[in-house]
Protein backbone atom coordinates (compact mmCIF):
# COMPACT_ATOMS: atom_id res chain seq x y z
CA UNK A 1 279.63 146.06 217.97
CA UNK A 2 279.74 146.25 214.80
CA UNK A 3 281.27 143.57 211.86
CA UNK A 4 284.37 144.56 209.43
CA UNK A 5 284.23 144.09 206.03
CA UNK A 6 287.35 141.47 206.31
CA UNK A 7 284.68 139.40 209.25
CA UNK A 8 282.15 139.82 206.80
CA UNK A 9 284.07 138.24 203.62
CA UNK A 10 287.28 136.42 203.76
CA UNK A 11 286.09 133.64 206.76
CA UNK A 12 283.17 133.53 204.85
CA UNK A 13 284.87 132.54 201.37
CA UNK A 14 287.14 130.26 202.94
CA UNK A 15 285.36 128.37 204.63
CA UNK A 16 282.76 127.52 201.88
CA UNK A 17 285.51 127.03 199.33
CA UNK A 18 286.65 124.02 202.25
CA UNK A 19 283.33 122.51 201.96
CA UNK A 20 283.39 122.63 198.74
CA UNK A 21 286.95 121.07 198.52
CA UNK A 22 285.03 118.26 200.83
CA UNK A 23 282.32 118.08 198.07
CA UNK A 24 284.30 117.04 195.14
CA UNK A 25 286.50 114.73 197.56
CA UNK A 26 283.46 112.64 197.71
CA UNK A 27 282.49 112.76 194.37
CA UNK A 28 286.09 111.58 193.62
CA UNK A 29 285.19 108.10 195.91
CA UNK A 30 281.66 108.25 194.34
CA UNK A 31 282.88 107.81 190.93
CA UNK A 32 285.89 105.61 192.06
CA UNK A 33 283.65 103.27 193.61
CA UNK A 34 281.27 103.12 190.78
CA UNK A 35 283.86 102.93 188.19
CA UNK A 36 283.71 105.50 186.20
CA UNK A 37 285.84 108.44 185.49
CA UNK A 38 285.24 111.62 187.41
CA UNK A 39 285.72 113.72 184.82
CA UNK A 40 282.12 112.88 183.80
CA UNK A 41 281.01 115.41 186.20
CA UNK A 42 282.62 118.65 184.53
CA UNK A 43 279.98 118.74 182.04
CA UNK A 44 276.58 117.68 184.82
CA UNK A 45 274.33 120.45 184.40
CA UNK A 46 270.30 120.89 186.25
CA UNK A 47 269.02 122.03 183.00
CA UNK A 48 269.95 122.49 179.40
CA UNK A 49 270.95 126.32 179.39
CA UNK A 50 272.67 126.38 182.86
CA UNK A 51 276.39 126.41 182.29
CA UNK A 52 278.63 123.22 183.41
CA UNK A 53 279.95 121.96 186.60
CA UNK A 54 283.10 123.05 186.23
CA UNK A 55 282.17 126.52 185.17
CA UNK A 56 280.18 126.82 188.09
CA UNK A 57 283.60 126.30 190.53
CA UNK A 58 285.33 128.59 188.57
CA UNK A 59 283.13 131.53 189.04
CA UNK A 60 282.47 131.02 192.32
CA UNK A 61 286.33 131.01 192.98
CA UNK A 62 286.16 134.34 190.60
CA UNK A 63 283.16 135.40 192.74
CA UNK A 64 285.68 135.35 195.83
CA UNK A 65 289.12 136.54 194.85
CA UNK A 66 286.94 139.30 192.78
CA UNK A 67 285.43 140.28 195.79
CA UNK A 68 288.64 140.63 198.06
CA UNK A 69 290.28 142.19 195.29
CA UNK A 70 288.06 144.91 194.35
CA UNK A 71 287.24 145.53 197.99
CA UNK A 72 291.29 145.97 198.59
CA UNK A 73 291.47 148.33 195.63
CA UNK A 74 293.48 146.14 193.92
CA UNK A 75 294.02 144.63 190.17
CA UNK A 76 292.36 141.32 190.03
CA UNK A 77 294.66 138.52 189.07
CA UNK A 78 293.31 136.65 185.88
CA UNK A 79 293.46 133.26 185.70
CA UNK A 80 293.17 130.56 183.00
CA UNK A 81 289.60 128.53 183.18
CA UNK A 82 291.18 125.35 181.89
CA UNK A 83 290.55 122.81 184.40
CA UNK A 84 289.89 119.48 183.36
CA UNK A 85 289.52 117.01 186.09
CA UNK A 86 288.13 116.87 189.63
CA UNK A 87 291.73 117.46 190.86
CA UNK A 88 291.72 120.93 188.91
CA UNK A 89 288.78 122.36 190.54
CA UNK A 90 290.43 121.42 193.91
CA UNK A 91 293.76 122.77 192.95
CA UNK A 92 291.92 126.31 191.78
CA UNK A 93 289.91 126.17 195.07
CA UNK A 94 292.94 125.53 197.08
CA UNK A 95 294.64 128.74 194.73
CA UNK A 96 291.59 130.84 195.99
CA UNK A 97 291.40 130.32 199.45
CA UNK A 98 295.18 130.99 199.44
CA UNK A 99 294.55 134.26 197.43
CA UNK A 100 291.36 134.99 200.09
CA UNK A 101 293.99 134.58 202.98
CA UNK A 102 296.55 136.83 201.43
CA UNK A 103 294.57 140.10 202.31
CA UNK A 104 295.02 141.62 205.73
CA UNK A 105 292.10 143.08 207.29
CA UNK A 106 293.47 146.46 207.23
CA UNK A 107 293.49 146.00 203.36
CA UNK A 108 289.65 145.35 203.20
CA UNK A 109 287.99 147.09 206.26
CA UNK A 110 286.68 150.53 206.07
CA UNK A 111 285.81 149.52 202.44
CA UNK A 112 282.35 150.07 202.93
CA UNK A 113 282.05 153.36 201.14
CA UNK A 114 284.29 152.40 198.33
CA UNK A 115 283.35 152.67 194.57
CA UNK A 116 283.23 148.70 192.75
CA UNK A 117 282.47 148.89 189.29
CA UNK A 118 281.73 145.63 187.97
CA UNK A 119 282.03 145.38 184.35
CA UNK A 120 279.49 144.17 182.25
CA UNK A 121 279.32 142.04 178.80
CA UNK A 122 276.78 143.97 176.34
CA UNK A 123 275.91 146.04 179.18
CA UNK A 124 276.65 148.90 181.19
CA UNK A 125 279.03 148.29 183.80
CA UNK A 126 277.27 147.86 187.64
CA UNK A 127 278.55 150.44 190.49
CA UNK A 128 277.89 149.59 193.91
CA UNK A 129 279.97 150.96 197.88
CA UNK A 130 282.09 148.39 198.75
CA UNK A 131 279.36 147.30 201.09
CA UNK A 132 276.51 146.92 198.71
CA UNK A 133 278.55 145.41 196.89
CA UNK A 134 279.54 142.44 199.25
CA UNK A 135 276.07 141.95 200.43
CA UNK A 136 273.90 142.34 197.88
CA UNK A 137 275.99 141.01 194.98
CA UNK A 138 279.68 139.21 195.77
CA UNK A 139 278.00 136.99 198.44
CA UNK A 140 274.87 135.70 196.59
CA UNK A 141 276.93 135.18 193.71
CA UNK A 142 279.27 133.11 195.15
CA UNK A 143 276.30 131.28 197.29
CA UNK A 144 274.99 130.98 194.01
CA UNK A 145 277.34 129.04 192.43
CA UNK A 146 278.63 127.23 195.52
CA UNK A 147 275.12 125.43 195.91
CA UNK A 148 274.63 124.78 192.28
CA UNK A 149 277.66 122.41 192.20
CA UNK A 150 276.31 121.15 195.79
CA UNK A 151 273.23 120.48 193.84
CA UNK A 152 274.53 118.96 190.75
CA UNK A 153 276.75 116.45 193.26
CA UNK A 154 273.87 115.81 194.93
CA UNK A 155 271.89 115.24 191.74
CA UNK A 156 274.55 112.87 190.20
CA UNK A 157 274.36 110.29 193.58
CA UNK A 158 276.78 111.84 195.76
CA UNK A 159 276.82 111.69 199.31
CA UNK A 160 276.11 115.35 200.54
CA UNK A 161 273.80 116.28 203.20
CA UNK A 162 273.38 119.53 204.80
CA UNK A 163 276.38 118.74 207.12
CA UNK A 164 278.75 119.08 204.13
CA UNK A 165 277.13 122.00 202.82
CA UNK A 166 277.40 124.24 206.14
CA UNK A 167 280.55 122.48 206.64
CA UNK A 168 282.11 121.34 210.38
């Protein structure tokens, strides 16, 4: 038996967008019950040229509807990176996952052999099947990004464990 390309990608996206949801949940009661304002985490990076927390949800939740939109053939929605609280990031992960679950399979399988060109800044544009594409570059990107705001959490004191990363 072999997997579709909707298996392979929407499940996937939502339910690491969830965990991550979870993730910034507990940072909100870390920083409440420290006393201090959550906002302080939008800026946390590991090291000096890595961009910001809050950059790092956003393109992850690009990484996802990107993926489900290119794979559908369709125009990808564009969406304002303006969040500015812990609530935010939630409210554009919550926007994502309901983006993610507004594709039908039929709209993403047999996808495989379909042309994604992923533009590029300064650079030529990428081209990759629809399959490549989801394994090689939409799903480590949005692993990516996912664990580097797991990591920065982590790194700032709150309570994650591999439970909350892999999620229920």
């Amino acid at each position: 038996m072999t997997i579709s390309m909707h298996s392979a990608s929407a499940p996937a996206f939502v339910r690491m967008l969830g965990n991550m949801l979870v993730w910034l949940d507990k940072a909100e009661a870390h920083a409440q019950a420290r006393n201090f304002d959550s906002t302080n985490y939008l800026g946390l990076r590991l090291a000096p040229d890595m961009l910001p927390l809050a950059q790092q949800v956003q393109i992850a939740s690009d990484a996802a509807k990107g993926c489900m939109g290119r794979l559908a053939g369709q125009e990808l929605p564009k969406w304002d990176d303006s969040e500015a609280s812990l609530a935010d990031l939630r409210a554009r992960i919550r926007k994502t996952v309901d983006y993610v679950q507004s594709f039908q399979p039929s709209q993403i399988d047999g996808s495989e052999n379909r042309e994604v060109v992923i533009p590029l800044r300064n650079r030529d544009p990428l081209t990759f099947t629809g399959e490549a594409y989801l394994r090689h570059w939409a799903l480590p990107n949005f692993y990516f990004h996912a664990t580097t705001l797991y990591a920065l959490l982590r790194h700032a004191g709150v309570d994650l464990g591999k439970v909350d990363y892999l999620g229920a």
